[in-house]
Amino acid sequence: MSKLPVVSARECVKALEQIGFEVSRQTGSHINMRRDDPYCKVVVPNHSEIKKGTLRSIIRDAGLTVDKFIELVRG
């Protein structure tokens, strides 16, 4: 398992958009994203640096592995 990268909310949103997620709405500092097939919802905090535990939870909720997420971020 690879080490989690340090990413911003913008980088995380871009990575999730690559696998079919769309921004459904934003409430305060939280970006709500959803994917229809298969259905999944993820909330990304709009911070300049997402904490490691929060990022790991986002990756798990999106059904990804850390390695796959790193591939998406590096593009």
mmCIF file of the C-alpha atoms, coordinates in Angstrom:
data_MODEL
# 
_entry.id   MODEL 
# 
loop_
_atom_site.group_PDB 
_atom_site.id 
_atom_site.type_symbol 
_atom_site.label_atom_id 
_atom_site.label_alt_id 
_atom_site.label_comp_id 
_atom_site.label_asym_id 
_atom_site.label_entity_id 
_atom_site.label_seq_id 
_atom_site.pdbx_PDB_ins_code 
_atom_site.Cartn_x 
_atom_site.Cartn_y 
_atom_site.Cartn_z 
_atom_site.occupancy 
_atom_site.B_iso_or_equiv 
_atom_site.pdbx_formal_charge 
_atom_site.auth_seq_id 
_atom_site.auth_comp_id 
_atom_site.auth_asym_id 
_atom_site.auth_atom_id 
_atom_site.pdbx_PDB_model_num 
ATOM 1  C CA . MET A 1 1  ? 0.000   0.000  0.000   1.00 0.00 ? 1  MET A CA 1 
ATOM 2  C CA . SER A 1 2  ? 1.323   3.406  -0.963  1.00 0.00 ? 2  SER A CA 1 
ATOM 3  C CA . LYS A 1 3  ? 1.625   6.402  1.273   1.00 0.00 ? 3  LYS A CA 1 
ATOM 4  C CA . LEU A 1 4  ? -1.253  8.888  1.089   1.00 0.00 ? 4  LEU A CA 1 
ATOM 5  C CA . PRO A 1 5  ? -0.406  12.040 -0.874  1.00 0.00 ? 5  PRO A CA 1 
ATOM 6  C CA . VAL A 1 6  ? -1.043  15.561 0.392   1.00 0.00 ? 6  VAL A CA 1 
ATOM 7  C CA . VAL A 1 7  ? -3.844  16.931 -1.781  1.00 0.00 ? 7  VAL A CA 1 
ATOM 8  C CA . SER A 1 8  ? -6.112  19.953 -1.823  1.00 0.00 ? 8  SER A CA 1 
ATOM 9  C CA . ALA A 1 9  ? -9.871  19.832 -2.262  1.00 0.00 ? 9  ALA A CA 1 
ATOM 10 C CA . ARG A 1 10 ? -9.498  20.964 -5.891  1.00 0.00 ? 10 ARG A CA 1 
ATOM 11 C CA . GLU A 1 11 ? -7.116  18.069 -6.685  1.00 0.00 ? 11 GLU A CA 1 
ATOM 12 C CA . CYS A 1 12 ? -9.405  15.584 -4.936  1.00 0.00 ? 12 CYS A CA 1 
ATOM 13 C CA . VAL A 1 13 ? -12.477 16.819 -6.842  1.00 0.00 ? 13 VAL A CA 1 
ATOM 14 C CA . LYS A 1 14 ? -10.606 16.581 -10.173 1.00 0.00 ? 14 LYS A CA 1 
ATOM 15 C CA . ALA A 1 15 ? -9.535  13.003 -9.394  1.00 0.00 ? 15 ALA A CA 1 
ATOM 16 C CA . LEU A 1 16 ? -13.076 11.959 -8.459  1.00 0.00 ? 16 LEU A CA 1 
ATOM 17 C CA . GLU A 1 17 ? -14.512 13.593 -11.591 1.00 0.00 ? 17 GLU A CA 1 
ATOM 18 C CA . GLN A 1 18 ? -12.277 11.308 -13.670 1.00 0.00 ? 18 GLN A CA 1 
ATOM 19 C CA . ILE A 1 19 ? -14.181 8.261  -12.389 1.00 0.00 ? 19 ILE A CA 1 
ATOM 20 C CA . GLY A 1 20 ? -17.674 9.652  -12.930 1.00 0.00 ? 20 GLY A CA 1 
ATOM 21 C CA . PHE A 1 21 ? -18.399 11.806 -9.891  1.00 0.00 ? 21 PHE A CA 1 
ATOM 22 C CA . GLU A 1 22 ? -20.070 15.193 -10.361 1.00 0.00 ? 22 GLU A CA 1 
ATOM 23 C CA . VAL A 1 23 ? -20.369 18.118 -7.983  1.00 0.00 ? 23 VAL A CA 1 
ATOM 24 C CA . SER A 1 24 ? -24.021 18.070 -6.943  1.00 0.00 ? 24 SER A CA 1 
ATOM 25 C CA . ARG A 1 25 ? -23.883 21.040 -4.545  1.00 0.00 ? 25 ARG A CA 1 
ATOM 26 C CA . GLN A 1 26 ? -21.730 22.918 -2.090  1.00 0.00 ? 26 GLN A CA 1 
ATOM 27 C CA . THR A 1 27 ? -22.831 23.793 1.406   1.00 0.00 ? 27 THR A CA 1 
ATOM 28 C CA . GLY A 1 28 ? -20.403 26.092 3.184   1.00 0.00 ? 28 GLY A CA 1 
ATOM 29 C CA . SER A 1 29 ? -16.985 24.485 3.071   1.00 0.00 ? 29 SER A CA 1 
ATOM 30 C CA . HIS A 1 30 ? -18.207 21.041 1.997   1.00 0.00 ? 30 HIS A CA 1 
ATOM 31 C CA . ILE A 1 31 ? -18.438 19.902 -1.624  1.00 0.00 ? 31 ILE A CA 1 
ATOM 32 C CA . ASN A 1 32 ? -21.044 17.176 -2.160  1.00 0.00 ? 32 ASN A CA 1 
ATOM 33 C CA . MET A 1 33 ? -20.281 14.859 -5.054  1.00 0.00 ? 33 MET A CA 1 
ATOM 34 C CA . ARG A 1 34 ? -22.306 11.977 -6.457  1.00 0.00 ? 34 ARG A CA 1 
ATOM 35 C CA . ARG A 1 35 ? -22.038 9.253  -9.043  1.00 0.00 ? 35 ARG A CA 1 
ATOM 36 C CA . ASP A 1 36 ? -25.113 7.575  -10.516 1.00 0.00 ? 36 ASP A CA 1 
ATOM 37 C CA . ASP A 1 37 ? -23.733 4.250  -11.767 1.00 0.00 ? 37 ASP A CA 1 
ATOM 38 C CA . PRO A 1 38 ? -23.031 2.673  -9.319  1.00 0.00 ? 38 PRO A CA 1 
ATOM 39 C CA . TYR A 1 39 ? -24.674 5.170  -6.970  1.00 0.00 ? 39 TYR A CA 1 
ATOM 40 C CA . CYS A 1 40 ? -22.304 6.729  -4.466  1.00 0.00 ? 40 CYS A CA 1 
ATOM 41 C CA . LYS A 1 41 ? -22.087 10.000 -2.529  1.00 0.00 ? 41 LYS A CA 1 
ATOM 42 C CA . VAL A 1 42 ? -18.885 11.585 -1.213  1.00 0.00 ? 42 VAL A CA 1 
ATOM 43 C CA . VAL A 1 43 ? -18.360 14.798 0.759   1.00 0.00 ? 43 VAL A CA 1 
ATOM 44 C CA . VAL A 1 44 ? -15.061 16.642 0.213   1.00 0.00 ? 44 VAL A CA 1 
ATOM 45 C CA . PRO A 1 45 ? -14.083 19.430 2.640   1.00 0.00 ? 45 PRO A CA 1 
ATOM 46 C CA . ASN A 1 46 ? -13.054 22.538 0.693   1.00 0.00 ? 46 ASN A CA 1 
ATOM 47 C CA . HIS A 1 47 ? -9.657  23.023 2.353   1.00 0.00 ? 47 HIS A CA 1 
ATOM 48 C CA . SER A 1 48 ? -6.228  23.786 0.944   1.00 0.00 ? 48 SER A CA 1 
ATOM 49 C CA . GLU A 1 49 ? -4.935  20.524 2.458   1.00 0.00 ? 49 GLU A CA 1 
ATOM 50 C CA . ILE A 1 50 ? -7.177  17.562 3.305   1.00 0.00 ? 50 ILE A CA 1 
ATOM 51 C CA . LYS A 1 51 ? -6.144  15.693 6.445   1.00 0.00 ? 51 LYS A CA 1 
ATOM 52 C CA . LYS A 1 52 ? -4.897  12.119 6.032   1.00 0.00 ? 52 LYS A CA 1 
ATOM 53 C CA . GLY A 1 53 ? -7.764  10.421 7.883   1.00 0.00 ? 53 GLY A CA 1 
ATOM 54 C CA . THR A 1 54 ? -10.384 12.402 5.998   1.00 0.00 ? 54 THR A CA 1 
ATOM 55 C CA . LEU A 1 55 ? -8.719  11.624 2.672   1.00 0.00 ? 55 LEU A CA 1 
ATOM 56 C CA . ARG A 1 56 ? -8.576  7.906  3.497   1.00 0.00 ? 56 ARG A CA 1 
ATOM 57 C CA . SER A 1 57 ? -12.302 7.999  4.300   1.00 0.00 ? 57 SER A CA 1 
ATOM 58 C CA . ILE A 1 58 ? -13.095 9.748  0.990   1.00 0.00 ? 58 ILE A CA 1 
ATOM 59 C CA . ILE A 1 59 ? -11.057 7.153  -0.921  1.00 0.00 ? 59 ILE A CA 1 
ATOM 60 C CA . ARG A 1 60 ? -12.822 4.284  0.881   1.00 0.00 ? 60 ARG A CA 1 
ATOM 61 C CA . ASP A 1 61 ? -16.293 5.810  0.346   1.00 0.00 ? 61 ASP A CA 1 
ATOM 62 C CA . ALA A 1 62 ? -15.563 6.248  -3.371  1.00 0.00 ? 62 ALA A CA 1 
ATOM 63 C CA . GLY A 1 63 ? -14.638 2.559  -3.652  1.00 0.00 ? 63 GLY A CA 1 
ATOM 64 C CA . LEU A 1 64 ? -11.012 3.213  -4.594  1.00 0.00 ? 64 LEU A CA 1 
ATOM 65 C CA . THR A 1 65 ? -7.654  1.981  -3.417  1.00 0.00 ? 65 THR A CA 1 
ATOM 66 C CA . VAL A 1 66 ? -4.922  4.396  -2.381  1.00 0.00 ? 66 VAL A CA 1 
ATOM 67 C CA . ASP A 1 67 ? -2.817  3.369  -5.397  1.00 0.00 ? 67 ASP A CA 1 
ATOM 68 C CA . LYS A 1 68 ? -5.687  4.004  -7.833  1.00 0.00 ? 68 LYS A CA 1 
ATOM 69 C CA . PHE A 1 69 ? -6.366  7.406  -6.228  1.00 0.00 ? 69 PHE A CA 1 
ATOM 70 C CA . ILE A 1 70 ? -2.693  8.356  -6.585  1.00 0.00 ? 70 ILE A CA 1 
ATOM 71 C CA . GLU A 1 71 ? -2.861  7.436  -10.295 1.00 0.00 ? 71 GLU A CA 1 
ATOM 72 C CA . LEU A 1 72 ? -5.912  9.680  -10.717 1.00 0.00 ? 72 LEU A CA 1 
ATOM 73 C CA . VAL A 1 73 ? -4.274  12.623 -8.902  1.00 0.00 ? 73 VAL A CA 1 
ATOM 74 C CA . ARG A 1 74 ? -1.065  12.368 -10.921 1.00 0.00 ? 74 ARG A CA 1 
ATOM 75 C CA . GLY A 1 75 ? -3.191  12.177 -13.998 1.00 0.00 ? 75 GLY A CA 1 
# 
